[in-house]
Short mmCIF file of C-alpha atoms in Angstrom, two decimals:
data_model
loop_
_atom_site.label_atom_id
_atom_site.label_comp_id
_atom_site.label_asym_id
_atom_site.label_seq_id
_atom_site.Cartn_x
_atom_site.Cartn_y
_atom_site.Cartn_z
CA MET F 21 -40.92 110.79 -195.52
CA VAL F 22 -41.56 107.30 -196.94
CA ALA F 23 -43.02 104.83 -194.48
CA THR F 24 -41.21 101.48 -194.53
CA THR F 25 -43.40 99.89 -191.86
CA PRO F 26 -47.19 99.79 -191.38
CA PRO F 27 -48.51 103.17 -190.18
CA LEU F 28 -49.29 103.85 -186.55
CA PHE F 29 -52.55 105.51 -187.56
CA ASP F 30 -54.61 104.52 -190.57
CA VAL F 31 -57.80 106.60 -190.64
CA ARG F 32 -60.35 105.83 -193.34
CA GLY F 33 -63.65 107.56 -194.13
CA LEU F 34 -63.79 109.33 -190.75
CA ARG F 35 -67.11 111.06 -190.17
CA ILE F 36 -68.04 113.01 -187.06
CA VAL F 37 -71.50 114.47 -186.52
CA TYR F 38 -72.58 116.86 -183.78
CA ARG F 39 -76.17 116.18 -182.77
CA ARG F 40 -77.79 119.19 -181.18
CA SER F 41 -81.11 119.28 -179.38
CA GLY F 42 -83.74 120.97 -181.53
CA ALA F 43 -81.31 121.64 -184.38
CA LYS F 44 -80.22 119.86 -187.52
CA PRO F 45 -77.20 117.55 -187.02
CA LEU F 46 -73.91 119.15 -188.09
CA GLU F 47 -71.47 116.97 -190.02
CA ALA F 48 -68.16 118.43 -188.82
CA VAL F 49 -65.87 115.88 -190.50
CA LYS F 50 -66.96 114.40 -193.81
CA GLY F 51 -65.16 111.18 -194.58
CA VAL F 52 -61.46 112.08 -194.39
CA ASP F 53 -58.54 109.66 -194.86
CA PHE F 54 -54.98 109.96 -193.55
CA THR F 55 -52.10 107.94 -192.14
CA LEU F 56 -49.32 108.63 -189.65
CA ALA F 57 -46.01 106.76 -189.73
CA GLU F 58 -43.75 106.16 -186.74
CA GLY F 59 -41.56 109.20 -186.09
CA GLU F 60 -43.47 111.36 -188.58
CA THR F 61 -45.07 114.78 -188.03
CA LEU F 62 -48.40 115.31 -189.80
CA GLY F 63 -49.93 118.78 -189.89
CA ILE F 64 -53.66 119.39 -190.15
CA VAL F 65 -54.15 123.05 -191.00
CA GLY F 66 -57.23 125.15 -191.64
CA GLU F 67 -59.30 128.07 -190.46
CA SER F 68 -61.38 128.04 -187.28
CA GLY F 69 -64.40 125.77 -187.60
CA SER F 70 -62.93 123.65 -190.38
CA GLY F 71 -63.04 120.47 -188.28
CA LYS F 72 -59.37 119.98 -187.44
CA SER F 73 -59.75 120.06 -183.64
CA THR F 74 -62.74 117.75 -183.97
CA ILE F 75 -60.43 115.19 -185.58
CA ALA F 76 -57.98 115.57 -182.67
CA LYS F 77 -60.73 114.92 -180.12
CA ALA F 78 -61.98 111.91 -182.08
CA LEU F 79 -58.47 110.44 -182.12
CA MET F 80 -58.44 110.77 -178.33
CA LEU F 81 -61.87 109.05 -178.16
CA LEU F 82 -63.41 112.19 -176.70
CA LEU F 83 -66.07 112.29 -179.42
CA PRO F 84 -68.18 109.50 -180.94
CA VAL F 85 -67.44 108.54 -184.53
CA ALA F 86 -70.39 108.53 -186.94
CA GLY F 87 -68.62 106.54 -189.64
CA GLY F 88 -65.29 105.19 -190.82
CA GLU F 89 -62.39 103.69 -188.91
CA ILE F 90 -59.56 104.90 -186.70
CA ARG F 91 -56.95 102.14 -186.77
CA PHE F 92 -53.94 102.31 -184.47
CA CYS F 93 -51.34 99.60 -185.06
CA GLY F 94 -53.95 97.76 -187.11
CA GLN F 95 -56.70 97.82 -184.48
CA ASP F 96 -59.92 99.85 -184.76
CA VAL F 97 -59.79 101.90 -181.55
CA THR F 98 -63.47 102.84 -181.73
CA ARG F 99 -64.26 99.22 -180.80
CA LEU F 100 -61.93 98.92 -177.81
CA ASP F 101 -63.23 97.94 -174.37
CA ALA F 102 -62.44 100.02 -171.28
CA ALA F 103 -59.06 98.35 -170.63
CA GLY F 104 -58.11 98.68 -174.28
CA ARG F 105 -58.94 102.37 -174.22
CA ARG F 106 -56.70 102.92 -171.20
CA ALA F 107 -53.82 101.24 -173.00
CA TYR F 108 -54.49 103.24 -176.16
CA ARG F 109 -54.59 106.55 -174.28
CA ARG F 110 -51.19 105.82 -172.82
CA ASP F 111 -49.78 105.33 -176.32
CA VAL F 112 -51.54 108.43 -177.71
CA GLN F 113 -51.38 111.59 -175.60
CA MET F 114 -52.76 115.05 -176.27
CA VAL F 115 -51.40 118.55 -175.66
CA PHE F 116 -54.17 121.15 -175.55
CA GLN F 117 -54.24 124.72 -176.82
CA ASP F 118 -55.21 126.17 -173.43
CA ALA F 119 -52.28 124.76 -171.47
CA ALA F 120 -53.08 126.57 -168.22
CA GLY F 121 -56.74 125.55 -168.42
CA SER F 122 -55.80 121.90 -168.95
CA LEU F 123 -53.76 121.79 -165.71
CA ASN F 124 -55.44 121.27 -162.34
CA PRO F 125 -55.13 124.62 -160.52
CA ARG F 126 -55.23 122.86 -157.13
CA MET F 127 -52.21 120.66 -157.86
CA THR F 128 -48.55 121.60 -157.95
CA ILE F 129 -46.61 120.68 -161.05
CA ARG F 130 -44.95 117.85 -159.09
CA GLN F 131 -48.35 116.43 -158.13
CA THR F 132 -49.57 116.72 -161.74
CA LEU F 133 -46.62 114.75 -163.12
CA GLU F 134 -46.55 112.19 -160.30
CA GLU F 135 -50.22 111.42 -160.87
CA VAL F 136 -49.54 110.39 -164.48
CA ILE F 137 -46.45 108.38 -163.52
CA ARG F 138 -48.37 106.58 -160.76
CA HIS F 139 -51.13 105.49 -163.15
CA THR F 140 -48.60 104.35 -165.75
CA ILE F 141 -46.39 102.18 -163.51
CA GLY F 142 -46.79 98.49 -164.32
CA GLY F 143 -48.32 99.10 -167.70
CA VAL F 144 -51.78 98.03 -168.79
CA ARG F 145 -52.87 94.39 -169.01
CA GLY F 146 -49.38 93.44 -167.85
CA ARG F 147 -47.75 95.11 -170.85
CA PRO F 148 -44.64 97.04 -169.79
CA SER F 149 -44.38 100.75 -170.44
CA PRO F 150 -42.96 101.38 -173.95
CA ARG F 151 -40.55 103.98 -172.57
CA PRO F 152 -38.71 104.18 -169.24
CA LEU F 153 -40.77 106.10 -166.72
CA GLN F 154 -39.25 109.41 -165.69
CA ARG F 155 -39.03 111.21 -162.38
CA PRO F 156 -40.78 114.59 -162.40
CA GLU F 157 -37.33 116.22 -162.34
CA ASP F 158 -36.31 114.28 -165.45
CA LEU F 159 -39.48 115.21 -167.29
CA LEU F 160 -38.96 118.91 -166.65
CA GLY F 161 -35.37 118.56 -167.87
CA ILE F 162 -36.61 117.08 -171.14
CA VAL F 163 -38.86 120.10 -171.78
CA GLY F 164 -36.31 122.67 -170.62
CA LEU F 165 -37.72 123.71 -167.24
CA SER F 166 -35.89 123.92 -163.92
CA GLU F 167 -36.78 121.77 -160.91
CA ALA F 168 -37.95 124.90 -159.08
CA VAL F 169 -41.15 124.75 -161.17
CA LEU F 170 -42.16 121.48 -159.46
CA GLU F 171 -43.41 123.20 -156.31
CA GLN F 172 -45.34 125.89 -158.17
CA TYR F 173 -48.98 126.00 -159.25
CA PRO F 174 -50.14 126.65 -162.84
CA ARG F 175 -51.22 130.21 -161.94
CA GLU F 176 -47.62 131.01 -161.02
CA LEU F 177 -46.26 130.07 -164.44
CA SER F 178 -46.17 131.87 -167.79
CA GLY F 179 -48.09 130.58 -170.79
CA GLY F 180 -44.95 129.11 -172.31
CA GLN F 181 -44.04 127.36 -169.04
CA CYS F 182 -47.55 125.90 -168.75
CA GLN F 183 -47.28 124.57 -172.29
CA ARG F 184 -43.95 122.91 -171.49
CA VAL F 185 -45.51 121.32 -168.41
CA SER F 186 -48.30 120.03 -170.66
CA PHE F 187 -45.70 118.38 -172.88
CA ALA F 188 -43.98 116.91 -169.81
CA ARG F 189 -47.28 115.52 -168.53
CA ALA F 190 -47.96 113.89 -171.90
CA LEU F 191 -44.46 112.39 -172.01
CA ALA F 192 -44.87 110.92 -168.52
CA ALA F 193 -47.17 108.26 -169.97
CA GLY F 194 -44.48 107.09 -172.41
CA PRO F 195 -46.56 107.74 -175.57
CA ARG F 196 -45.77 106.81 -179.16
CA VAL F 197 -47.90 109.66 -180.56
CA LEU F 198 -48.52 113.24 -179.47
CA VAL F 199 -51.65 115.01 -180.71
CA ALA F 200 -50.90 118.73 -180.33
CA ASP F 201 -53.99 120.91 -180.77
CA GLU F 202 -52.90 124.49 -181.56
CA PRO F 203 -50.07 124.30 -179.00
CA VAL F 204 -48.56 127.71 -179.86
CA SER F 205 -51.49 129.82 -181.06
CA ALA F 206 -52.01 131.53 -177.67
CA LEU F 207 -48.30 132.31 -177.17
CA ASP F 208 -46.09 135.25 -178.11
CA VAL F 209 -44.04 134.82 -181.29
CA SER F 210 -40.73 134.38 -179.45
CA VAL F 211 -42.28 131.76 -177.13
CA GLN F 212 -43.86 130.02 -180.13
CA ALA F 213 -40.41 129.52 -181.64
CA ARG F 214 -39.10 127.92 -178.45
CA ILE F 215 -42.08 125.56 -178.19
CA LEU F 216 -41.72 124.52 -181.84
CA ASN F 217 -38.02 123.86 -181.31
CA LEU F 218 -38.97 121.76 -178.29
CA LEU F 219 -41.44 119.80 -180.42
CA ARG F 220 -38.74 119.09 -183.02
CA ASP F 221 -36.31 117.99 -180.31
CA LEU F 222 -38.87 115.65 -178.70
CA ARG F 223 -39.65 114.06 -182.01
CA ARG F 224 -35.99 113.52 -182.83
CA ASN F 225 -34.81 112.39 -179.40
CA LEU F 226 -37.78 110.18 -178.49
CA ASN F 227 -38.83 109.07 -182.01
CA LEU F 228 -42.32 110.41 -181.35
CA ALA F 229 -44.92 110.66 -184.06
CA VAL F 230 -46.82 113.96 -183.92
CA ILE F 231 -50.14 115.20 -185.26
CA LEU F 232 -49.97 119.00 -185.19
CA ILE F 233 -53.25 120.92 -185.43
CA ALA F 234 -52.74 124.54 -186.49
CA HIS F 235 -54.12 127.44 -188.47
CA ASP F 236 -50.70 129.04 -189.07
CA LEU F 237 -49.27 127.91 -192.40
CA ALA F 238 -45.71 128.92 -191.51
CA VAL F 239 -45.80 126.83 -188.33
CA VAL F 240 -46.98 123.74 -190.17
CA ARG F 241 -44.52 124.07 -193.03
CA ASN F 242 -41.52 124.47 -190.72
CA VAL F 243 -42.37 121.50 -188.50
CA CYS F 244 -44.31 118.92 -190.52
CA ASP F 245 -43.33 116.22 -193.00
CA ARG F 246 -46.81 116.01 -194.50
CA VAL F 247 -49.78 118.36 -194.43
CA CYS F 248 -53.54 118.06 -194.80
CA VAL F 249 -55.36 121.33 -195.57
CA MET F 250 -58.86 121.21 -194.13
CA HIS F 251 -61.94 123.20 -195.15
CA HIS F 252 -65.57 122.62 -194.15
CA GLY F 253 -64.89 119.10 -192.88
CA THR F 254 -62.89 117.80 -195.86
CA PHE F 255 -59.26 117.80 -196.99
CA GLU F 256 -58.70 120.19 -199.86
CA ASP F 257 -55.01 119.28 -200.22
CA ALA F 258 -52.81 116.56 -198.75
CA GLY F 259 -49.23 115.49 -199.29
CA PRO F 260 -45.62 116.36 -198.48
CA ALA F 261 -45.41 119.81 -196.90
CA GLU F 262 -43.16 121.31 -199.58
CA ASP F 263 -45.42 120.05 -202.38
CA VAL F 264 -48.66 121.24 -200.78
CA PHE F 265 -47.38 124.74 -200.09
CA ALA F 266 -45.22 125.24 -203.18
CA ARG F 267 -47.64 123.63 -205.65
CA PRO F 268 -51.15 123.63 -204.14
CA THR F 269 -53.82 121.82 -206.13
CA SER F 270 -56.90 123.52 -204.66
CA ASP F 271 -58.14 127.09 -204.89
CA TYR F 272 -58.72 127.11 -201.13
CA THR F 273 -55.07 126.34 -200.34
CA ARG F 274 -53.95 129.01 -202.82
CA ARG F 275 -56.22 131.55 -201.10
CA LEU F 276 -54.76 130.63 -197.71
CA LEU F 277 -51.24 131.16 -199.04
CA ASP F 278 -52.19 134.44 -200.67
CA ALA F 279 -53.55 135.64 -197.32
CA VAL F 280 -49.99 135.40 -195.94
CA PRO F 281 -47.96 137.19 -198.67
CA ASP F 282 -44.49 136.61 -197.19
CA VAL F 283 -45.07 132.88 -196.85
CA ALA F 284 -46.53 132.60 -200.33
CA ARG F 285 -43.70 134.56 -201.90
CA ALA F 286 -41.00 132.50 -200.18
CA LEU F 287 -42.62 129.20 -201.11
CA ARG F 288 -43.05 130.13 -204.76
CA ALA F 289 -39.49 131.39 -204.99
CA ARG F 290 -38.23 128.15 -203.52
CA ALA F 291 -40.33 126.13 -205.98
CA ARG F 292 -38.60 127.93 -208.88
CA GLU F 293 -35.11 127.13 -207.59
CA PRO F 294 -33.24 124.51 -209.65
CA GLN F 295 -33.18 121.07 -208.01
CA LEU F 296 -29.63 119.79 -207.38
#
């Protein structure tokens, strides 16, 4: 995808350091650069401990930044005041890997969604909501759940249903960007497919931009426009998904592909096909 307008996110030289009592500081992210255009899906893929979820948390301002800039619509969000952060967090919402754990077990699904809608009404600093606010019933319809779920508690739902509720809760704020941190890794394969189809539908129907954090190469290739392959806090490969997976430039990316023979074989076969 070629961006014709300034990017939503423009991240430059991002560094994140974990400082641990009595231990040497750990540099988890070592000066990475990336952009995200409106309506685009960017995949950040890598093994556990590579730093990809750390980037997601930094984008949500849940971790301090040791260096670099996170610019959203041209503004460095690490320098925002409290009101600015509230506005930013409405525009950028996160869906967590542990969907059930991210939902309040004491609240029904209706209460969970109404809480977000209540805090979003009227906008921030007088700015209207970028998208029409939805009723809880409408939000569940968007993510493919029946209204009967509204009166249930998270413990009464399946993993896939909890993940759909997490998407609905994020959408209630009217965001421009979804940061999805391993949203399907804890789900059965058949449920994964339904959640990924939902993600594609949301992007298309709502013109959402998405940052998808994953360790599954097949998931990222099937959903994302561009991909960054992360290893030990740096990007080993970055570019259009087809190019990165069909013609990787780093040994690390090639090893990842070789570890999933069916994916590697299909990508290489496709790369040899004549271009029409």
